[in-house]
Coordinates of C-alpha atoms in Angstrom, one line a residue:
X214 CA -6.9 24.6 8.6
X215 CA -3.5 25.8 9.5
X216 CA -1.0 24.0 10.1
X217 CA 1.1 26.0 12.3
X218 CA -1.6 26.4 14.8
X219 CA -3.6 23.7 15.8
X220 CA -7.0 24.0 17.5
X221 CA -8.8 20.8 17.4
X222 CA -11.9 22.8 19.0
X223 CA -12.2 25.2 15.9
X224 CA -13.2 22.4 13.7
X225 CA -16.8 21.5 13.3
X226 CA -17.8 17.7 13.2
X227 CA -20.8 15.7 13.7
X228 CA -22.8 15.4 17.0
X229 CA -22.3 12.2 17.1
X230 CA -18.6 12.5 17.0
X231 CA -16.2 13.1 20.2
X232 CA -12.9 13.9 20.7
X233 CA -10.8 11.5 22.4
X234 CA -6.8 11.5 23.0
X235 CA -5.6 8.4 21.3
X236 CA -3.8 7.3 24.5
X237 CA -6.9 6.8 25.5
X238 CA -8.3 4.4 22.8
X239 CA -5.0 2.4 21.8
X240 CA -1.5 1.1 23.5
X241 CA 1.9 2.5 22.0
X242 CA 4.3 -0.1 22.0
X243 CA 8.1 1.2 21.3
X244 CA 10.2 -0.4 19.0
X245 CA 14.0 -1.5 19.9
X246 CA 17.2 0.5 19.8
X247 CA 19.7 -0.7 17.5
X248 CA 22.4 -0.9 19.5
X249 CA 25.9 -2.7 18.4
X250 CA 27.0 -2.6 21.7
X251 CA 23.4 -5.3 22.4
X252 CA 23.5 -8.6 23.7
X253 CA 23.6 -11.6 21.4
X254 CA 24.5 -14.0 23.4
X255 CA 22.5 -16.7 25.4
X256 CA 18.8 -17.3 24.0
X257 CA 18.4 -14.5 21.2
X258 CA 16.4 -14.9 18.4
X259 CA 17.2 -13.5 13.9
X260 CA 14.2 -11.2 13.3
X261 CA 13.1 -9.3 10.9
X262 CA 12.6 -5.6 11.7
X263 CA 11.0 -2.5 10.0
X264 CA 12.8 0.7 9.7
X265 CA 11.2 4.4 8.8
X266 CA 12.0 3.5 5.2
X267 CA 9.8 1.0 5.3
X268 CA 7.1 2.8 6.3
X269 CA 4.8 4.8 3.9
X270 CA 1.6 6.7 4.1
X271 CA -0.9 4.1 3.6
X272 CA 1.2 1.3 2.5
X273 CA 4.3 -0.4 3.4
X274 CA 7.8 -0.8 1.0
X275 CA 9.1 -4.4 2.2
X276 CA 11.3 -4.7 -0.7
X277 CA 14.5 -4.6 1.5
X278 CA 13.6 -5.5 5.0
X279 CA 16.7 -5.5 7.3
X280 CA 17.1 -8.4 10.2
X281 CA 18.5 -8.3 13.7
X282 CA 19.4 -10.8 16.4
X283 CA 18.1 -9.9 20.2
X284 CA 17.2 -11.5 23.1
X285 CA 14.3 -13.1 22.5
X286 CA 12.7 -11.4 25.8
X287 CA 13.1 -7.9 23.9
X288 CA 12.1 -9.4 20.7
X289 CA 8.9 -10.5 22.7
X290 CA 8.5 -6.7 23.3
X291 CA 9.2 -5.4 20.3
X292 CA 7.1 -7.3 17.9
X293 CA 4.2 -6.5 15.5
X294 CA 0.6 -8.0 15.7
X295 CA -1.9 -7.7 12.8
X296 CA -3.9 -4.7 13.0
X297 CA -1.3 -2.6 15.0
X298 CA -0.7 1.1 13.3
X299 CA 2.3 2.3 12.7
X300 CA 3.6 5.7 12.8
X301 CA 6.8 7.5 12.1
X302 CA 9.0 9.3 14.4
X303 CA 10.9 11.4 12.5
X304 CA 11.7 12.3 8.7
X305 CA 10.6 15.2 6.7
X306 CA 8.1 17.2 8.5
X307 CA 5.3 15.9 6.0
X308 CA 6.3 12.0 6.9
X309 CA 5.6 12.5 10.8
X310 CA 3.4 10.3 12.3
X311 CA 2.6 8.6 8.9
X312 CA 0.0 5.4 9.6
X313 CA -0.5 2.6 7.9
X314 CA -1.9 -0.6 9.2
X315 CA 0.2 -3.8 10.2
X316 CA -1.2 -7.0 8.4
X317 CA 1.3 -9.5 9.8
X318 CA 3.3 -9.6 6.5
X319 CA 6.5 -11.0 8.1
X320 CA 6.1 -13.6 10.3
X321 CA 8.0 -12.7 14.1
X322 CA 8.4 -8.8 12.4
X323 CA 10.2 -6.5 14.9
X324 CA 10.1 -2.9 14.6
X325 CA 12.5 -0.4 16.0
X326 CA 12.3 2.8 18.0
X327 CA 11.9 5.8 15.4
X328 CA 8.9 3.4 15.0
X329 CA 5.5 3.2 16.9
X330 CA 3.3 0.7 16.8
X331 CA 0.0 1.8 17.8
X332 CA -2.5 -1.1 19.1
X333 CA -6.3 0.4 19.0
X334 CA -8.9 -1.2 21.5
X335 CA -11.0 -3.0 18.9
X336 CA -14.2 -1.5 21.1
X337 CA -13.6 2.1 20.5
X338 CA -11.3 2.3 17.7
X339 CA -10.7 1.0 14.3
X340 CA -6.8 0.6 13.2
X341 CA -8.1 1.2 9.7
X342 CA -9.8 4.6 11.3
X343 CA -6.7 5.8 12.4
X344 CA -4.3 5.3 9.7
X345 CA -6.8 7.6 7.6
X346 CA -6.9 10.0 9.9
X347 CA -3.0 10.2 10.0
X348 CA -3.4 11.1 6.4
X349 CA -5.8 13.4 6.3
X350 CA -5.2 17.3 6.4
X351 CA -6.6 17.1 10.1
X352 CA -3.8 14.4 11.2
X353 CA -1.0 16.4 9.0
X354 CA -1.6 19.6 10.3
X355 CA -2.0 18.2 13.9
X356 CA 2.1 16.4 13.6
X357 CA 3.3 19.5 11.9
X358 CA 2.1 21.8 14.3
X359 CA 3.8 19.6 17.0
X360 CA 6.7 18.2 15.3
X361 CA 10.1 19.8 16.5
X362 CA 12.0 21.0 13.8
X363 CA 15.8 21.0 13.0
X364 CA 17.4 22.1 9.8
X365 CA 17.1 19.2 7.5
X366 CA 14.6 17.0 10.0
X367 CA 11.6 16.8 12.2
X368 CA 10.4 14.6 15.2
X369 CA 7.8 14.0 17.4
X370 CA 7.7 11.5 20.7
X371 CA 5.4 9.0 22.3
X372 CA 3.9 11.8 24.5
X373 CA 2.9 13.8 21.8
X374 CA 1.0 10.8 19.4
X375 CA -0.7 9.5 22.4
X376 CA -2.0 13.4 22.7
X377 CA -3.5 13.3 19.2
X378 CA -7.0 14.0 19.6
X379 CA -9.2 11.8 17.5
X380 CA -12.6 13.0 15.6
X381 CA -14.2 9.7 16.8
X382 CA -17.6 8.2 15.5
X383 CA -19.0 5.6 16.9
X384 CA -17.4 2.1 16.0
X385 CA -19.8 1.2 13.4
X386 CA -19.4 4.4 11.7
X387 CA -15.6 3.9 11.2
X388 CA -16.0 0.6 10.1
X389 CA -18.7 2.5 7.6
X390 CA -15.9 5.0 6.6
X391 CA -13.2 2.8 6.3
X392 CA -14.8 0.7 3.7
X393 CA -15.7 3.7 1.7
X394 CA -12.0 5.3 2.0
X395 CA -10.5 1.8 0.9
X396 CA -12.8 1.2 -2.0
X397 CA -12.6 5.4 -3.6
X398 CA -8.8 5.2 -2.8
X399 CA -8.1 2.2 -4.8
X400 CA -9.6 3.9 -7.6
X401 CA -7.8 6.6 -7.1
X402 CA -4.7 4.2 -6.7
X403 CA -5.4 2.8 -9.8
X404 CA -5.0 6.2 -12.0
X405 CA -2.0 7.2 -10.2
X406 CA -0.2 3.5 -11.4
X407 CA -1.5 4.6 -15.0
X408 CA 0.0 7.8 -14.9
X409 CA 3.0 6.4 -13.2
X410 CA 3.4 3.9 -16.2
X411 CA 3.1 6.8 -18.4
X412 CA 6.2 8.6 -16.9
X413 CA 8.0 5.9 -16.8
X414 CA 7.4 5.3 -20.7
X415 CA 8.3 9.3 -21.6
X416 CA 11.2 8.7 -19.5
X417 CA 12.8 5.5 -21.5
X418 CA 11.6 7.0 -24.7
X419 CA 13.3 10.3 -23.7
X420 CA 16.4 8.6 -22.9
X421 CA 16.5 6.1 -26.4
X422 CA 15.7 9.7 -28.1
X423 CA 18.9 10.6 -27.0
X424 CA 21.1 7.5 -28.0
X425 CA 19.6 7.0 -31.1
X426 CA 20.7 10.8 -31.7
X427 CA 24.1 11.0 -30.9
X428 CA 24.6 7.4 -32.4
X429 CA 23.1 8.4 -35.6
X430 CA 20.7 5.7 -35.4
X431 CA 18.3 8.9 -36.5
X432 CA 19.2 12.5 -37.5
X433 CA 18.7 14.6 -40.7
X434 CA 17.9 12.9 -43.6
X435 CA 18.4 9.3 -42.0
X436 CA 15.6 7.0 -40.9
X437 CA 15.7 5.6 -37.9
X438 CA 17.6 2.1 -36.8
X439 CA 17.8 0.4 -33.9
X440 CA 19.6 2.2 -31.5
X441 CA 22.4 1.1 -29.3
X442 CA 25.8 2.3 -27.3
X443 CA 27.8 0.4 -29.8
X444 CA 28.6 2.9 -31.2
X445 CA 30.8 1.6 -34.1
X446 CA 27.7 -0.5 -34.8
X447 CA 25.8 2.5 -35.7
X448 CA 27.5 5.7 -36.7
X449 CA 27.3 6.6 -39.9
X450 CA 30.0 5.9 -42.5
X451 CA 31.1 9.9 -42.7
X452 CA 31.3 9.8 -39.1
X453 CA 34.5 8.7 -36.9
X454 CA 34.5 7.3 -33.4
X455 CA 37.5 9.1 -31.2
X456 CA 38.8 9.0 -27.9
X457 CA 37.2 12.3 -26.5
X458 CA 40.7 13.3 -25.4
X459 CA 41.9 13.9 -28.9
X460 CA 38.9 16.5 -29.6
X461 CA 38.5 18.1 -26.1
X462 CA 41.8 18.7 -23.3
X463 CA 40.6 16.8 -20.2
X464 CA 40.7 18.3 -16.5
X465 CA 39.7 17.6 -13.0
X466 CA 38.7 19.4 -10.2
X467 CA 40.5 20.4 -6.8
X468 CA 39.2 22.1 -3.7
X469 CA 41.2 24.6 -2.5
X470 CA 42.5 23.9 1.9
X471 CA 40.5 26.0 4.1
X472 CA 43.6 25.7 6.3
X473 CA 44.6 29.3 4.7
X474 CA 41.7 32.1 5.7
X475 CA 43.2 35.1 3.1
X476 CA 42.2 32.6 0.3
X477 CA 38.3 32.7 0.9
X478 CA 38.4 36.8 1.1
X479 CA 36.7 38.7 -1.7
X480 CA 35.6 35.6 -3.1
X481 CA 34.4 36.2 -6.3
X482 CA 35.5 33.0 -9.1
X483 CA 32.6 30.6 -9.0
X484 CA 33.3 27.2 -7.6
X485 CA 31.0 24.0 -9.0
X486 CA 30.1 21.6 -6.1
X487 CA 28.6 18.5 -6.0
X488 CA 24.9 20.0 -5.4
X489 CA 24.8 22.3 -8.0
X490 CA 24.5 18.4 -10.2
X491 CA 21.6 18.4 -8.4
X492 CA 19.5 20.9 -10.7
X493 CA 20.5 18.9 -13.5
X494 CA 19.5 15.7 -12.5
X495 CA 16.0 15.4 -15.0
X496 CA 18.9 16.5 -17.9
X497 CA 16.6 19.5 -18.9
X498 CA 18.9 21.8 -17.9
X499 CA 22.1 22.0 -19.8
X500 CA 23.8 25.3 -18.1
X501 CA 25.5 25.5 -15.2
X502 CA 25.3 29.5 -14.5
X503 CA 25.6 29.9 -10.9
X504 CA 27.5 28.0 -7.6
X505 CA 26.7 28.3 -4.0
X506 CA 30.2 28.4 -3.9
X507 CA 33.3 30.8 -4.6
X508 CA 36.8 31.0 -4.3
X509 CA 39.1 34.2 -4.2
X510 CA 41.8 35.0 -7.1
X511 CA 44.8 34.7 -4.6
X512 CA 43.2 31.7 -3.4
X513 CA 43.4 29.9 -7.3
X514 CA 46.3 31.6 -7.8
X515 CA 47.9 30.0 -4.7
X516 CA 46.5 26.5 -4.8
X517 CA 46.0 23.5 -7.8
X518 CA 42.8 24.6 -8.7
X519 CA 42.2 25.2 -11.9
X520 CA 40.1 28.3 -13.9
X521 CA 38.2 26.4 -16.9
X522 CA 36.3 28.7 -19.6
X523 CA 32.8 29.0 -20.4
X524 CA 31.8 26.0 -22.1
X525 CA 33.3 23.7 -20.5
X526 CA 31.8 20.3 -20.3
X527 CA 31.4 18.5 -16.4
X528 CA 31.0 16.0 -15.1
X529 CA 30.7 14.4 -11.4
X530 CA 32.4 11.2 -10.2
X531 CA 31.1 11.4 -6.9
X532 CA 27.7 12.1 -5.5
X533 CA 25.5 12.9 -8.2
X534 CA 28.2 10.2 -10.4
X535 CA 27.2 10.7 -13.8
X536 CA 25.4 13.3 -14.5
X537 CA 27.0 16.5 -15.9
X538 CA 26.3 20.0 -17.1
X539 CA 28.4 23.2 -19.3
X540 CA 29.9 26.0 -17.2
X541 CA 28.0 29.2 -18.5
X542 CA 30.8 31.0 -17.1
X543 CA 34.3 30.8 -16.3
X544 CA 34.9 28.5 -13.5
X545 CA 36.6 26.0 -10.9
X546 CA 35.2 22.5 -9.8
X547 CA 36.3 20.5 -6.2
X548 CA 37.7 17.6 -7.2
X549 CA 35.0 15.6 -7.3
X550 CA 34.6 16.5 -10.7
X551 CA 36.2 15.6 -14.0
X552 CA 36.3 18.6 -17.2
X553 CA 36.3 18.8 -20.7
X554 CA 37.5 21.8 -22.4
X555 CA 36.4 21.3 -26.5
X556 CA 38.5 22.3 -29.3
X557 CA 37.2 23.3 -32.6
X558 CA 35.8 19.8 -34.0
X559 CA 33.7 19.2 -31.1
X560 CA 31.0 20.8 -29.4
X561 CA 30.5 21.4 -26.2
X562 CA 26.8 20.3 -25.7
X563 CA 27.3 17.4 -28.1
X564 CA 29.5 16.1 -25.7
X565 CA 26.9 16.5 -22.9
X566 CA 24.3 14.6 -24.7
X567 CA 26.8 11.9 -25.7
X568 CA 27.4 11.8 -21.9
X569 CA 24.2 11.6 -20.7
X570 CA 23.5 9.1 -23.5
X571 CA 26.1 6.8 -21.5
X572 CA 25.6 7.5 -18.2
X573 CA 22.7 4.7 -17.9
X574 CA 25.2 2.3 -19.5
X575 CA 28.6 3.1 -19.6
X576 CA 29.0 5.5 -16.6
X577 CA 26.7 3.2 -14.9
X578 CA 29.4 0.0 -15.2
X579 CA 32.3 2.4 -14.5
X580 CA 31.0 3.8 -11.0
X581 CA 32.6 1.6 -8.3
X582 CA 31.8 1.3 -4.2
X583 CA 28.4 0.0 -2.7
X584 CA 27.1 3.0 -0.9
X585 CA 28.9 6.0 -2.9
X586 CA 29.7 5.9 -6.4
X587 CA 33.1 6.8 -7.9
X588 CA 33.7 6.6 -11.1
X589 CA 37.7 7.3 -11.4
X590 CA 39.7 9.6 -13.9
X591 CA 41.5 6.7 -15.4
X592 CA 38.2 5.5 -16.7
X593 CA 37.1 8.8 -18.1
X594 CA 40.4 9.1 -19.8
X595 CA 39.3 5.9 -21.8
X596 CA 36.0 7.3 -23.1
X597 CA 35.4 7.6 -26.7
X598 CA 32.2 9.0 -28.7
X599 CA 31.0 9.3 -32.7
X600 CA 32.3 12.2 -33.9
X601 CA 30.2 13.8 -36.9
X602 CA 31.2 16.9 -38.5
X603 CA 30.7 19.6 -35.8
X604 CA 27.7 21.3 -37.9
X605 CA 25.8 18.3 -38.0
X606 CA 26.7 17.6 -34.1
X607 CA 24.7 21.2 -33.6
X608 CA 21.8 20.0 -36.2
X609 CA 21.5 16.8 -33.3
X610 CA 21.9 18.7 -30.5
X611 CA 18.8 21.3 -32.0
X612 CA 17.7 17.3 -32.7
X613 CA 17.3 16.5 -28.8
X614 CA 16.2 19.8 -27.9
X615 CA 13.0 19.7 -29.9
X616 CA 11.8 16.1 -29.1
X617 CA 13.0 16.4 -25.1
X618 CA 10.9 19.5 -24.9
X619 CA 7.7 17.6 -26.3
X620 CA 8.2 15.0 -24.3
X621 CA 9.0 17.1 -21.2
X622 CA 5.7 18.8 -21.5
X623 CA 3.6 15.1 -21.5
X624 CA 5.8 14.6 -18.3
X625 CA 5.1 18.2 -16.7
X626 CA 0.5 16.8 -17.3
X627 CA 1.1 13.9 -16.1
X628 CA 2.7 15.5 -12.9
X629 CA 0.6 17.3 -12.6
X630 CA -2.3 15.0 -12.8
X631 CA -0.4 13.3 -9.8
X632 CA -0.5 16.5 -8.0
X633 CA -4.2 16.6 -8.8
X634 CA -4.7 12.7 -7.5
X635 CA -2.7 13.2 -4.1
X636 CA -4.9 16.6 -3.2
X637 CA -7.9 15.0 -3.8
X638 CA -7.2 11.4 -2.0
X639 CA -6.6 13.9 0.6
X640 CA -9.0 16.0 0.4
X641 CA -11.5 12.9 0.6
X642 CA -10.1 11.0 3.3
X643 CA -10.0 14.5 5.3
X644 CA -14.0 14.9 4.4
X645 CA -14.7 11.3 5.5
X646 CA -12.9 10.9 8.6
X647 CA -14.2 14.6 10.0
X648 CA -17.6 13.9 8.9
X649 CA -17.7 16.7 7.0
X650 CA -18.9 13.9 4.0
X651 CA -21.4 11.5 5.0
X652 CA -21.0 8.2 3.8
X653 CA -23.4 6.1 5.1
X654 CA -25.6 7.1 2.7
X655 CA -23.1 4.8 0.1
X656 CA -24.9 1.5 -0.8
X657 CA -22.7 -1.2 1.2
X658 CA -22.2 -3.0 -2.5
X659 CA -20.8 -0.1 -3.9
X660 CA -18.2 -0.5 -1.7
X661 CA -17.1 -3.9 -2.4

């Protein structure tokens, strides 16, 4: 089925299927506009409403659920009844017209525009029905073939869902199908939360690997203790604990004005940004080797930024606030960025794992604002790590290297088990909804 061109005639189904538009079967109701210029005056009503955030494929997230004071006419309009499916407007091109059914979960719930609330009539059309079919190759290919695409995003309208034609059976059928698809998917739901648990173990056990490295809570020729961030608590006695100032010059970053064109000419000096962090972000990557961007040599010579050698430790305070990499080359940051340049008794990737180490914990208390995190140079200037003797601090580094990359490979199977999971609960809702699997011959108790 391709997705780019979408020919609901091409596909085979059933004889006792039909296709029918879903305007035809079901009611879209529009949500509200969240407008701050709205009226809250007179008799208005403190709802709770659902955003696209809170709508998944299959299932809701209602963990934060935002509220809103309207009119109570347009909250009248605007609110969700059991059984209504709701769809997406825009996102992602694979999040379009994402269904899930509406179980009354919050009392008076309100939804707004980007989301549609699609009300089936109960004598031609199961919700349950529908919300498979939205997830099934069929329905994907359908909203991606129709979606209108930007750079970053994708939509689709009320004009175009209500177009969507549906592989119908007849009503008892999709009742048949729908208990099938939510008794094989709950199994399927099931191993996905055990393989979920499982990454989230390697990931914690990855991550005390680390502390209990650079603490020397284990290393060569020690057994392991409990490990912690205190570090003074825990460092051997033939290591110190320093300020990482006295064993490495500190820097920050600056970003040259655009306001001057002759400096961004024959650009050629790398230039870290804030999304080359993002390639390090599962820490299996320790080298930063190439930016998006670059500056010229007049235009460092003519502005505060700063050359820093290869090997030079960064880390962001903005962003991406915490995590940090080692330039493989020489190069500048913006100045959302804070450097350390090592001298001879520390090493360069010791210091990154003794960062990342801290990042959970330390970096983590130090980042301040709500919605973007800064953690501030000041701060960074406080820092201290255990300091062994810099051959041992390559023997722990060598340390991390070994046990991340067996761990990293459990994480890459369970993955890719994940991967396996989400093509068949596809592929299986896809067969069942099309008809191209026939359930009824399941035994009704083995659906329970």
């Amino acid at each position: 089925m391709n997705a780019s061109v979408f020919d609901p005639r091409s596909f085979s189904v059933p004889g006792d299927y039909k296709f029918v538009r879903l305007g035809y079967v079901a009611r879209l109701q529009n949500g509200l506009t969240v407008d701050a210029k709205r009226d809250i005056t007179g008799d208005v009503v403190t709802r709770p409403y659902l955003r696209v955030a809170n709508v998944q494929a299959g299932s809701l997230n209602l963990e934060s659920v935002a509220e809103i004071t309207v009119p109570r006419s347009v909250a009248r309009r605007s609110m969700l009844r059991p059984g209504d499916v709701l769809m997406t407007e825009g996102g992602d091109l694979d999040k379009l017209g994402r269904g899930t059914v509406w179980q009354g979960e919050l009392e008076g719930c309100l939804h707004q525009n980007h989301i549609f609330a699609i009300r089936p009539d109960p004598q031609h059309l199961v919700g349950r029905y529908l919300a498979y079919l939205t997830q099934s190759l069929y329905g994907r290919c359908y909203f991606e073939s129709t979606g209108t695409k930007t750079t970053n995003l994708a939509s689709t309208n009320s004009s175009k869902i209500q177009s969507f034609p549906l592989p119908l059976p007849p009503l008892e059928k999709q009742c048949y199908i729908v208990d099938y698809l939510d008794s094989e998917t709950s199994r399927i739901g099931n191993l996905v939360r055990v393989q979920r648990e499982l990454l989230e173990k390697l990931q914690e056990r990855r991550a005390a690997g680390v502390v209990a490295a650079v603490s020397g809570a284990i290393g060569p020729d020690r057994e392991r203790r409990d490990s912690t961030l205190a570090w003074l608590e825990t460092v051997p006695a033939h290591w110190s604990e320093v300020g990482i100032g006295l064993v490495a010059r500190m820097g920050s970053g600056h970003t040259p004005s655009r306001s001057h064109p002759e400096w961004w000419v024959d650009c050629t000096i790398p230039w870290i940004t804030t999304g080359e962090v993002r390639q390090v972000r599962d820490d299996r990557q320790e080298v930063i080797s190439e930016t998006r961007e670059k500056i010229s040599q007049l235009g460092l010579e003519n502005s505060a930024a700063e050359l820093h050698p290869a090997g030079t430790v960064v880390l962001c305070r903005t962003a991406s606030a915490g995590y940090s990499g080692v330039m493989g080359t020489a190069m500048t940051t913006s100045q959302d960025f804070a450097t350390w340049t090592c001298g001879p008794k520390l090493d360069p990737y010791y210091l990154l794992w003794c960062l990342r180490a801290m990042r959970d914990d330390l970096l983590g208390r130090l980042a301040m604002g709500s919605t973007h995190k800064t953690i501030y140079v000041p701060d960074l200037q406080m820092l201290r790590i255990p300091l062994p003797p810099v051959e041992e601090q390559r023997e722990i580094v060598s340390q991390i290297r070994r046990q991340n990359t067996k761990i990293d490979t459990l994480v890459d199977a369970a993955n890719h088990q994940l991967a396996l999971l989400a093509e068949r609960r596809q592929a299986l809702i896809t067969a069942a909804v099309t008809g191209q699997l026939d359930v009824t011959s399941a035994p009704r108790d083995a659906l329970a």
